[in-house]
Every structure is written in structure tokens, then in C-alpha cells.
PDB file of C-alpha atoms and ligand atoms in Angstrom:
ATOM      1  CA  MET A 637     136.195  -6.260 -75.739  1.00 47.00           C
ATOM      2  CA  MET A 638     137.286  -2.941 -74.323  1.00 54.00           C
ATOM      3  CA  GLN A 639     137.238  -2.668 -70.550  1.00 60.00           C
ATOM      4  CA  SER A 640     134.815  -0.301 -68.903  1.00 68.00           C
ATOM      5  CA  CYS A 641     136.530   0.360 -65.613  1.00 85.00           C
ATOM      6  CA  PRO A 642     135.301   3.104 -63.281  1.00 93.00           C
ATOM      7  CA  ALA A 643     137.733   5.554 -61.674  1.00 96.00           C
ATOM      8  CA  SER A 644     136.715   6.866 -58.272  1.00 97.00           C
ATOM      9  CA  PHE A 645     137.482   9.977 -56.286  1.00 98.00           C
ATOM     10  CA  ARG A 646     136.217  11.271 -53.007  1.00 98.00           C
ATOM     11  CA  TYR A 647     135.386  14.429 -51.067  1.00 97.00           C
ATOM     12  CA  GLN A 648     133.044  15.266 -48.175  1.00 97.00           C
ATOM     13  CA  ASN A 649     132.708  11.593 -47.272  1.00 96.00           C
ATOM     14  CA  THR A 650     131.278  10.592 -50.660  1.00 97.00           C
ATOM     15  CA  SER A 651     132.814   8.675 -53.555  1.00 98.00           C
ATOM     16  CA  TYR A 652     132.116   9.670 -57.136  1.00 98.00           C
ATOM     17  CA  PHE A 653     132.861   7.732 -60.290  1.00 98.00           C
ATOM     18  CA  VAL A 654     133.707   8.377 -63.908  1.00 97.00           C
ATOM     19  CA  MET A 655     133.794   5.808 -66.686  1.00 95.00           C
ATOM     20  CA  PRO A 656     135.752   6.297 -69.893  1.00 93.00           C
ATOM     21  CA  SER A 657     133.614   5.763 -72.975  1.00 92.00           C
ATOM     22  CA  GLY A 658     134.907   4.387 -76.292  1.00 83.00           C
ATOM     23  CA  ASP A 659     136.813   7.629 -76.678  1.00 81.00           C
ATOM     24  CA  GLU A 660     139.007   8.129 -73.574  1.00 71.00           C
ATOM     25  CA  SER A 661     138.430  11.850 -73.526  1.00 82.00           C
ATOM     26  CA  SER A 662     134.642  11.463 -73.171  1.00 95.00           C
ATOM     27  CA  LEU A 663     133.452  10.347 -69.760  1.00 97.00           C
ATOM     28  CA  LEU A 664     130.267   9.157 -68.147  1.00 97.00           C
ATOM     29  CA  ALA A 665     129.937  10.428 -64.575  1.00 98.00           C
ATOM     30  CA  PHE A 666     128.051   8.390 -61.985  1.00 98.00           C
ATOM     31  CA  ASP A 667     126.624  10.837 -59.443  1.00 98.00           C
ATOM     32  CA  ALA A 668     127.029  14.592 -59.385  1.00 97.00           C
ATOM     33  CA  GLY A 669     128.480  16.030 -56.162  1.00 97.00           C
ATOM     34  CA  TRP A 670     127.204  18.137 -53.283  1.00 98.00           C
ATOM     35  CA  PRO A 671     125.380  21.423 -54.020  1.00 98.00           C
ATOM     36  CA  CYS A 672     127.631  24.383 -54.828  1.00 98.00           C
ATOM     37  CA  SER A 673     130.775  22.240 -54.801  1.00 98.00           C
ATOM     38  CA  LEU A 674     131.767  22.173 -58.471  1.00 98.00           C
ATOM     39  CA  HIS A 675     135.269  23.403 -57.758  1.00 98.00           C
ATOM     40  CA  GLU A 676     135.795  20.771 -55.092  1.00 98.00           C
ATOM     41  CA  TYR A 677     134.358  18.032 -57.315  1.00 98.00           C
ATOM     42  CA  ALA A 678     136.655  18.971 -60.211  1.00 98.00           C
ATOM     43  CA  ARG A 679     139.680  19.212 -57.914  1.00 98.00           C
ATOM     44  CA  ALA A 680     138.993  15.835 -56.258  1.00 98.00           C
ATOM     45  CA  MET A 681     138.694  14.282 -59.713  1.00 98.00           C
ATOM     46  CA  LYS A 682     142.346  15.140 -60.351  1.00 97.00           C
ATOM     47  CA  ALA A 683     143.173  12.045 -58.263  1.00 96.00           C
ATOM     48  CA  THR A 684     142.090  10.096 -61.378  1.00 95.00           C
ATOM     49  CA  PRO A 685     143.623  10.235 -64.883  1.00 94.00           C
ATOM     50  CA  TYR A 686     140.536  12.181 -65.989  1.00 95.00           C
ATOM     51  CA  ARG A 687     139.342  15.782 -65.909  1.00 96.00           C
ATOM     52  CA  PHE A 688     135.975  17.408 -65.373  1.00 97.00           C
ATOM     53  CA  GLU A 689     136.079  18.992 -68.835  1.00 97.00           C
ATOM     54  CA  HIS A 690     135.867  15.514 -70.349  1.00 96.00           C
ATOM     55  CA  ILE A 691     132.551  14.529 -68.758  1.00 98.00           C
ATOM     56  CA  ARG A 692     129.870  14.309 -71.437  1.00 98.00           C
ATOM     57  CA  TRP A 693     127.091  12.313 -69.740  1.00 98.00           C
ATOM     58  CA  ALA A 694     125.927  11.851 -66.158  1.00 98.00           C
ATOM     59  CA  ILE A 695     123.775   9.338 -64.333  1.00 98.00           C
ATOM     60  CA  VAL A 696     122.695   9.961 -60.748  1.00 98.00           C
ATOM     61  CA  SER A 697     122.113   7.010 -58.431  1.00 98.00           C
ATOM     62  CA  HIS A 698     119.255   8.910 -56.753  1.00 97.00           C
ATOM     63  CA  PHE A 699     118.185  12.454 -55.995  1.00 97.00           C
ATOM     64  CA  HIS A 700     119.736  13.148 -52.615  1.00 97.00           C
ATOM     65  CA  LEU A 701     121.902  16.229 -52.211  1.00 96.00           C
ATOM     66  CA  ASP A 702     125.231  14.412 -51.990  1.00 97.00           C
ATOM     67  CA  HIS A 703     124.516  12.587 -55.270  1.00 98.00           C
ATOM     68  CA  ALA A 704     122.596  15.063 -57.409  1.00 98.00           C
ATOM     69  CA  GLY A 705     123.583  18.458 -55.962  1.00 98.00           C
ATOM     70  CA  LEU A 706     125.636  19.504 -58.974  1.00 98.00           C
ATOM     71  CA  ILE A 707     123.198  18.539 -61.729  1.00 98.00           C
ATOM     72  CA  ARG A 708     122.491  22.142 -62.693  1.00 98.00           C
ATOM     73  CA  ASP A 709     126.211  22.919 -62.796  1.00 98.00           C
ATOM     74  CA  PHE A 710     126.686  19.853 -65.002  1.00 98.00           C
ATOM     75  CA  GLN A 711     123.876  21.009 -67.268  1.00 98.00           C
ATOM     76  CA  ASP A 712     125.414  24.473 -67.522  1.00 98.00           C
ATOM     77  CA  ALA A 713     128.698  22.821 -68.509  1.00 98.00           C
ATOM     78  CA  GLY A 714     126.950  21.067 -71.404  1.00 98.00           C
ATOM     79  CA  ILE A 715     126.844  17.645 -69.777  1.00 98.00           C
ATOM     80  CA  GLN A 716     123.922  15.467 -70.845  1.00 98.00           C
ATOM     81  CA  CYS A 717     122.225  14.319 -67.642  1.00 98.00           C
ATOM     82  CA  LEU A 718     120.083  11.190 -67.780  1.00 98.00           C
ATOM     83  CA  LEU A 719     116.814  10.540 -65.993  1.00 98.00           C
ATOM     84  CA  PHE A 720     115.405   7.012 -65.691  1.00 98.00           C
ATOM     85  CA  GLU A 721     111.782   5.911 -65.443  1.00 98.00           C
ATOM     86  CA  ASN A 722     111.794   5.692 -61.641  1.00 97.00           C
ATOM     87  CA  GLN A 723     113.453   9.092 -61.213  1.00 98.00           C
ATOM     88  CA  GLY A 724     112.263  12.687 -61.113  1.00 97.00           C
ATOM     89  CA  GLN A 725     109.640  12.646 -58.346  1.00 95.00           C
ATOM     90  CA  GLY A 726     112.248  13.404 -55.682  1.00 94.00           C
ATOM     91  CA  ILE A 727     113.767  16.490 -57.301  1.00 97.00           C
ATOM     92  CA  ASP A 728     111.507  19.161 -55.781  1.00 97.00           C
ATOM     93  CA  GLU A 729     111.839  17.686 -52.313  1.00 96.00           C
ATOM     94  CA  MET A 730     115.621  17.606 -52.618  1.00 97.00           C
ATOM     95  CA  GLU A 731     115.791  21.179 -53.887  1.00 98.00           C
ATOM     96  CA  ASP A 732     113.483  22.473 -51.154  1.00 97.00           C
ATOM     97  CA  MET A 733     115.955  21.072 -48.650  1.00 96.00           C
ATOM     98  CA  ILE A 734     118.989  22.464 -50.443  1.00 98.00           C
ATOM     99  CA  ALA A 735     117.752  25.984 -51.151  1.00 96.00           C
ATOM    100  CA  PRO A 736     117.661  27.435 -47.591  1.00 96.00           C
ATOM    101  CA  LYS A 737     121.135  26.156 -46.777  1.00 96.00           C
ATOM    102  CA  TYR A 738     122.969  26.802 -50.050  1.00 97.00           C
ATOM    103  CA  LYS A 739     122.159  30.359 -51.085  1.00 95.00           C
ATOM    104  CA  ALA A 740     123.908  30.129 -54.458  1.00 96.00           C
ATOM    105  CA  TYR A 741     122.042  26.962 -55.466  1.00 98.00           C
ATOM    106  CA  ARG A 742     120.324  27.034 -58.845  1.00 97.00           C
ATOM    107  CA  ARG A 743     117.555  24.616 -59.671  1.00 98.00           C
ATOM    108  CA  ILE A 744     117.841  21.744 -62.098  1.00 98.00           C
ATOM    109  CA  GLN A 745     116.487  22.294 -65.600  1.00 98.00           C
ATOM    110  CA  LYS A 746     114.109  19.355 -65.688  1.00 97.00           C
ATOM    111  CA  GLN A 747     113.335  19.697 -69.384  1.00 97.00           C
ATOM    112  CA  ALA A 748     117.039  19.311 -70.188  1.00 98.00           C
ATOM    113  CA  PHE A 749     117.253  15.716 -68.965  1.00 98.00           C
ATOM    114  CA  LEU A 750     117.658  12.918 -71.453  1.00 98.00           C
ATOM    115  CA  LYS A 751     114.832  10.599 -70.368  1.00 98.00           C
ATOM    116  CA  LEU A 752     115.658   6.958 -70.756  1.00 98.00           C
ATOM    117  CA  ASN A 753     114.172   3.646 -69.708  1.00 98.00           C
ATOM    118  CA  THR A 754     116.543   1.299 -67.929  1.00 98.00           C
ATOM    119  CA  SER A 755     115.530  -1.272 -70.578  1.00 98.00           C
ATOM    120  CA  GLU A 756     117.146   1.024 -73.175  1.00 98.00           C
ATOM    121  CA  SER A 757     120.246   1.646 -71.104  1.00 98.00           C
ATOM    122  CA  ARG A 758     122.314  -1.187 -72.585  1.00 98.00           C
ATOM    123  CA  SER A 759     121.950   0.142 -76.116  1.00 98.00           C
ATOM    124  CA  PHE A 760     122.517   3.733 -74.983  1.00 98.00           C
ATOM    125  CA  LEU A 761     125.707   2.747 -73.174  1.00 97.00           C
ATOM    126  CA  ALA A 762     126.891   0.571 -76.068  1.00 96.00           C
ATOM    127  CA  ALA A 763     126.507   3.539 -78.395  1.00 96.00           C
ATOM    128  CA  ILE A 764     128.964   5.508 -76.254  1.00 95.00           C
ATOM    129  CA  GLY A 765     131.337   2.551 -75.926  1.00 94.00           C
ATOM    130  CA  ILE A 766     130.427   1.353 -72.413  1.00 95.00           C
ATOM    131  CA  HIS A 767     129.374  -2.258 -71.970  1.00 95.00           C
ATOM    132  CA  GLY A 768     126.828  -2.773 -69.242  1.00 96.00           C
ATOM    133  CA  GLU A 769     123.402  -1.663 -68.112  1.00 97.00           C
ATOM    134  CA  VAL A 770     121.523   0.477 -65.655  1.00 98.00           C
ATOM    135  CA  ILE A 771     118.934  -1.171 -63.419  1.00 97.00           C
ATOM    136  CA  THR A 772     116.433   0.257 -60.988  1.00 96.00           C
ATOM    137  CA  SER A 773     117.667  -0.709 -57.528  1.00 93.00           C
ATOM    138  CA  HIS A 774     114.992   0.157 -55.008  1.00 87.00           C
ATOM    139  CA  GLY A 775     115.875  -0.166 -51.356  1.00 84.00           C
ATOM    140  CA  HIS A 776     117.578   3.010 -50.192  1.00 85.00           C
ATOM    141  CA  SER A 777     115.076   5.086 -52.176  1.00 90.00           C
ATOM    142  CA  ASP A 778     112.515   4.402 -54.898  1.00 93.00           C
ATOM    143  CA  ASP A 779     114.438   6.572 -57.351  1.00 95.00           C
ATOM    144  CA  SER A 780     117.679   4.585 -57.006  1.00 96.00           C
ATOM    145  CA  VAL A 781     119.509   3.057 -59.957  1.00 97.00           C
ATOM    146  CA  SER A 782     122.727   1.054 -60.194  1.00 97.00           C
ATOM    147  CA  LEU A 783     125.165   0.604 -63.060  1.00 97.00           C
ATOM    148  CA  VAL A 784     126.420  -2.932 -63.715  1.00 97.00           C
ATOM    149  CA  THR A 785     129.168  -3.340 -66.298  1.00 96.00           C
ATOM    150  CA  ASP A 786     129.950  -6.477 -68.279  1.00 95.00           C
ATOM    151  CA  ASP A 787     133.343  -6.383 -66.541  1.00 94.00           C
ATOM    152  CA  HIS A 788     131.465  -7.079 -63.262  1.00 97.00           C
ATOM    153  CA  GLU A 789     131.913  -3.584 -61.818  1.00 97.00           C
ATOM    154  CA  VAL A 790     128.863  -2.276 -59.960  1.00 97.00           C
ATOM    155  CA  LEU A 791     128.128   1.313 -58.943  1.00 97.00           C
ATOM    156  CA  ILE A 792     125.333   1.178 -56.360  1.00 96.00           C
ATOM    157  CA  GLY A 793     125.006   4.636 -54.854  1.00 96.00           C
ATOM    158  CA  ASP A 794     123.493   4.161 -51.381  1.00 94.00           C
ATOM    159  CA  LEU A 795     121.986   0.693 -51.818  1.00 94.00           C
ATOM    160  CA  TYR A 796     122.604  -0.958 -48.434  1.00 88.00           C
ATOM    161  CA  PRO A 797     125.447  -3.501 -48.522  1.00 84.00           C
ATOM    162  CA  VAL A 798     124.330  -7.116 -48.354  1.00 81.00           C
ATOM    163  CA  SER A 799     125.928  -7.539 -44.932  1.00 80.00           C
ATOM    164  CA  HIS A 800     123.796  -4.676 -43.519  1.00 79.00           C
ATOM    165  CA  LEU A 801     120.422  -5.809 -44.862  1.00 81.00           C
ATOM    166  CA  MET A 802     117.511  -6.499 -42.573  1.00 79.00           C
ATOM    167  CA  GLY A 803     115.728  -9.740 -43.414  1.00 78.00           C
ATOM    168  CA  ASP A 804     112.517  -7.916 -44.279  1.00 83.00           C
ATOM    169  CA  ASP A 805     114.127  -5.362 -46.602  1.00 84.00           C
ATOM    170  CA  VAL A 806     112.613  -7.048 -49.665  1.00 88.00           C
ATOM    171  CA  LYS A 807     113.337  -4.187 -52.068  1.00 90.00           C
ATOM    172  CA  SER A 808     117.054  -4.192 -51.295  1.00 91.00           C
ATOM    173  CA  TRP A 809     117.241  -7.991 -51.519  1.00 90.00           C
ATOM    174  CA  GLU A 810     115.591  -7.879 -54.941  1.00 92.00           C
ATOM    175  CA  SER A 811     118.144  -5.319 -56.094  1.00 93.00           C
ATOM    176  CA  TRP A 812     121.021  -7.550 -54.981  1.00 94.00           C
ATOM    177  CA  VAL A 813     119.495 -10.589 -56.699  1.00 93.00           C
ATOM    178  CA  ARG A 814     119.315  -8.604 -59.948  1.00 95.00           C
ATOM    179  CA  ILE A 815     122.922  -7.381 -59.572  1.00 96.00           C
ATOM    180  CA  HIS A 816     124.027 -10.970 -58.977  1.00 95.00           C
ATOM    181  CA  GLU A 817     122.073 -12.189 -62.041  1.00 96.00           C
ATOM    182  CA  LEU A 818     123.864  -9.599 -64.160  1.00 96.00           C
ATOM    183  CA  GLY A 819     127.232 -10.902 -62.994  1.00 96.00           C
ATOM    184  CA  GLY A 820     128.062  -8.005 -60.667  1.00 97.00           C
ATOM    185  CA  LYS A 821     131.080  -8.749 -58.475  1.00 96.00           C
ATOM    186  CA  HIS A 822     133.149  -5.671 -57.630  1.00 96.00           C
ATOM    187  CA  ILE A 823     130.826  -3.394 -55.678  1.00 96.00           C
ATOM    188  CA  HIS A 824     131.500   0.325 -55.292  1.00 97.00           C
ATOM    189  CA  PRO A 825     129.307   2.009 -52.659  1.00 96.00           C
ATOM    190  CA  SER A 826     129.215   5.788 -52.340  1.00 97.00           C
ATOM    191  CA  HIS A 827     130.005   5.967 -48.636  1.00 96.00           C
ATOM    192  CA  ALA A 828     132.084   2.857 -47.906  1.00 94.00           C
ATOM    193  CA  PRO A 829     135.103   1.074 -49.365  1.00 93.00           C
ATOM    194  CA  PRO A 830     134.556  -1.261 -52.325  1.00 94.00           C
ATOM    195  CA  PHE A 831     133.770  -4.908 -51.586  1.00 94.00           C
ATOM    196  CA  GLU A 832     133.338  -8.170 -53.454  1.00 95.00           C
ATOM    197  CA  LEU A 833     129.948  -9.798 -53.905  1.00 92.00           C
ATOM    198  CA  GLU A 834     130.184 -13.482 -52.970  1.00 80.00           C
TER     199      GLU A 834
HETATM  200 ZN1   ZN B 973     124.556   9.353 -50.057  1.00 61.44          ZN
END
């Protein structure tokens, strides 16, 4: 089986990820960068073997400005952005926060999303040559999703690390149980170094 290994790069205190699909020159991005930072995002990506021009699909872990701020720029570049069943409600709130601060910000084209259920994510990903699935991972926010590959790599966005969980944070615990069930081992948070799930 071909490996689906994420490459990461970082700017403004946030890590972003791209996964090669079956065809190395077509990438899936996990999270779109800060608002109005396309140039910086593309430049930071040069730390990987891949280039912005090769991104064809994008998943966002959740709709906070450091994760979904470049969606419109991605859409304008012809990138197919996905929206899962627990996502979408937070877009207006995010954009209302972004707009006063980032004057050049342009709003997301909601009708341009490819809407997908997480239950369909395995077949969607398989069709583009990536082996794994997307799960809802409530905890940090209700619109959070994580990507778990069959090679045990896990992209979690801002899901709180196991070591930081409060005992009563049931939603986050449930997300970690699901990640564990799917065989997730190598965990890649957006704002901390990677760690291994015991
Ligand atoms: Zn964040």
C-alpha cells in the first residue's frame, strides 16, 4: 500500500499540512492559513517538497481564523474545499471577526464547498489515493474534524492533547477514544510539536 505521509510547514505559530495523493503532484491540504496571508503560506510551504500550485483539495480542522482564513483564496485558486456535516455554522462568526481587522479579506463562497459526510470520507480519500478517514472530533469546537490515516498519522487541528485534558472534558475524551480505535499513533497538533499516542 502506498504511504500517505503528511508534510508540515509553519508560520505565525501555526503548523499546516499537505498530503500527497496517488499522484504526487496533486495535494490535499489540511487547514488553510491566516486571513490575507496567501503569499506567506505558499512561501512557508517551500520547506516541504511540495508547492502551493499542486494543492487540489482542502480540509479545514475548524473555522477559526488561523485554520480557515485562506479558504476564499484557495477557492479562487481552483482548490476544492470540503465541508463536513458538523461544519459551516461557524463561518459567519469567524468572518465577522476577521473583516474589521483584515481590510482586504474576501468572504468564503459557501456554495462552492464540496459537502461531504465524514462517513463518506474514506471512499472520497481512497478515490484520490489517500488511505484514511476524517472524523468529527468535538472538544475544541463543535465544528472540529481530524484526519486519521491508515499509516497511523493523525492531524488534529486544535483538539487538546491528551495530557492537557480536564477529566470532565467528555467531548475531547470521546475524540481521543475514536482516534485510538482507528489506530492513530503519530499526532500532529497545529500549535505544538508532534507527539506519540500511547
Ligand atoms: Zn488554532
